[in-house]
Steps between C-alpha positions, in 0.01 A plus 500: 500500500607857446743669735253750637583842637452464877230703671565408864593776741867430578656575835848512338594225742702209367280219373598146421525475119381140520186516719456882521470490880657748743612241758873531430819530701851628432750236393837667465637696203642420161861569401386823336333620820135440410276380782397137478155389628338167579126434487368333813207351307659342192875517593583696184829693533523820297666840489353848479728723292566848627304771317700722265586857587229754431733685260512196269123466499452873438718482188301204377173686561623782276544247220153359558343845492689574176355173358840376389522132405714269710796495260526879494455531879766233566748689283421840649526374859805282425333196653511133421166361377476290817543807724250703296227239545584462869450875548179491298364225724600682818330814375178304440520332843553827688233698315245218519556448870457873562176513301355194676588647838312821416206304363470309827479833683294715263251286309149543645396223737121526499436517125725427202401561138710328233508547125645227272577498129717312250739624234742369237852642531719492190874452561766577239604136498169432324347348812142601577431465872153481654475700822225533758522777756293604802488848651345656809230679307452813712864601453607303192784348705630189324507203738583196290602427142527142375624384159479176305869422448571164657809392690756266348370146480130595484317238295130536586255761375729625222347780292463403134243757388489618140193728505411814691160455667522785748181705516478809282380839626190548292346848472143405409213682672317428717748329728311171482586468129872535572474250785316244285786503251752445781300206637483353148879512487511299822262243348730465197785372716573128514449532876387803700836510679703436184649850489750540215691812398661396171806300407801529728773269627700522820873514542696173452521443877174673597178393322179697503210375715131516408333814643224311688721325761702821537179690581404239762845522660491880492178523698620243751815705559290814526320350800805586709426872460147479640518214750424742785246724323139517615347547155623481141379633167670362190450672162592294192528540128228301326652159426377159617859379552573777751151473651541134599846560647384800702203312645723214613733754660229628736264202516511486882442875534207483255338226710538720809364806312833678543579536129328609179629474144397723210563521127580848373477613138622842386296586193677733254196732490460496879187696597336464157485122539206463738300182544205383706638427846521135596446364150635141469761454229685197365487125556541546879215756512731743678316812612668824395443850636601833352771728639661821371792293364288228339362211704551257786372154581481352853626143467460373854154650567207569268426840650592856410776668698520870558729705276766636506729211565808541716740586218689801378520412130343226289827494301729461804670184377528622142702797627740251662525294181579816304771579754652152468501522120719810524718429806554124517825371349348327198832341394508263798531137391505307828235424760679613817595848367146547366357426846745748655420772246125455551540534877716811467265666251195419716664683790608795286146533362345490846732744679660745254338835417424557134479829317125555530380281787583352836592129508250241627679469836399859575132400523581233760695744717827322422830686449557621144819608325611736226772269368565128479830549683314654796262203507791257492678689779195481728450130422869423561498676837184310600668173397813574704289599803296181473809280478651673802178449698496128424863430593 
C-alpha cells in the first residue's frame, strides 16, 4: 500500500521505527556519537541522528522557495545528493511536527468542518498523480494530502486506467439539469467507485495505486484529526468513490449522530442556477438544495440543513491545488522526496502570508509568518525545545 503522509500529532519524542511505540531506553552511542536506543516492546535497536544546524536548513529553504530542481540546488549548495535529501527530509519532519503541534492546540474541539476534494497533479517526468486533500473549511487550513504513488514492492490495486471518467462541471440551468448529467457520468462507469483519470504509469520502483483504496485510506487517516471532536461536518465533491470512503471514515460518528456528510456542487452560473429545494436527482434519489454557490446534498440525513455552511470559500481546496501547481518541485522523480516536498509546501501554504491575503493559519489563531525562513526558524526552535524537554 502507498506510503502515506502521516497525520498523527507527533510529540517529537523518539519512536521505535519497528513498532512505532514510545517505550524506549538509551543504549549507548555509536562511534560517530549518535545516541543509540532500544525498544522495550520489540527489542529493536536503532539510532536517532542529530538534527542538522538551522543554517543548513535555511539555505535549503531558500532553494525550495526559488523552486530550483534538486540538481541545481545540490550544485549551488555544494552538497552531495545524499546530504541534500537528508536535509530535505529533516526540513519536512521539523515543519510537519510544528504544524501538528499547533493543530492539536488550535483546532476547534466542539465542532470541526472539513472540506475534501481530489485533483490530478502533472509532474515533469510525465507522471500524473491523483491527490485527495482535506482542509478545515472555516479557515481553508490544509490538514492532510494523500497521493496514489505506491511504495516499492506494491503489487495489489495497481492503477491501469486508460480513460478519464471524472465528473465534468456542467453549466446547464436549472441546477438539476447539470446534476443529472453528472449522475449519468457516474452510471457510465464500470463500477461506481471505478474512478479513472486517464492513462498514467508510475515510476519503475513506485507504481500508481487505484484512487478508490487511496480515498478509503485517506479518510481513515483523517480520523486522527477529529478523534476528540464533539461534532463533525464533512463537505465533499460529488463523486461516489469519495462518498463511500468518507462514510466509512465516520461510520461510528454517524451512528451516534455526531457527524454529517454533504455533497457540494459549485455551479458556474451560481445564483442563476436555482432549483426546487429538496428535489431528488440521480439513481440514488439524492435530495439537492440550492445555495448561492450552486447546491448541496445531505448524504447522511434526508433533511434540509440551514445555510450558510461553516466554510470560508467553496473553492478552498482548488486554491491549494493551484498553489501546488506553481510551487511544488515538479521535476521530482522519487517517492520519498515527493512526500517531503508535499509536507513542506503544505506548511508554507498554511502559514506564510501572501500578497493579497492572510494565510489559513491566521483564521485559527495560529502564528503566521512573512517568510518561509521565519516559519522554519520558529519550527526549528520548537523542535529543539521539545527534544530538550524529553531528555
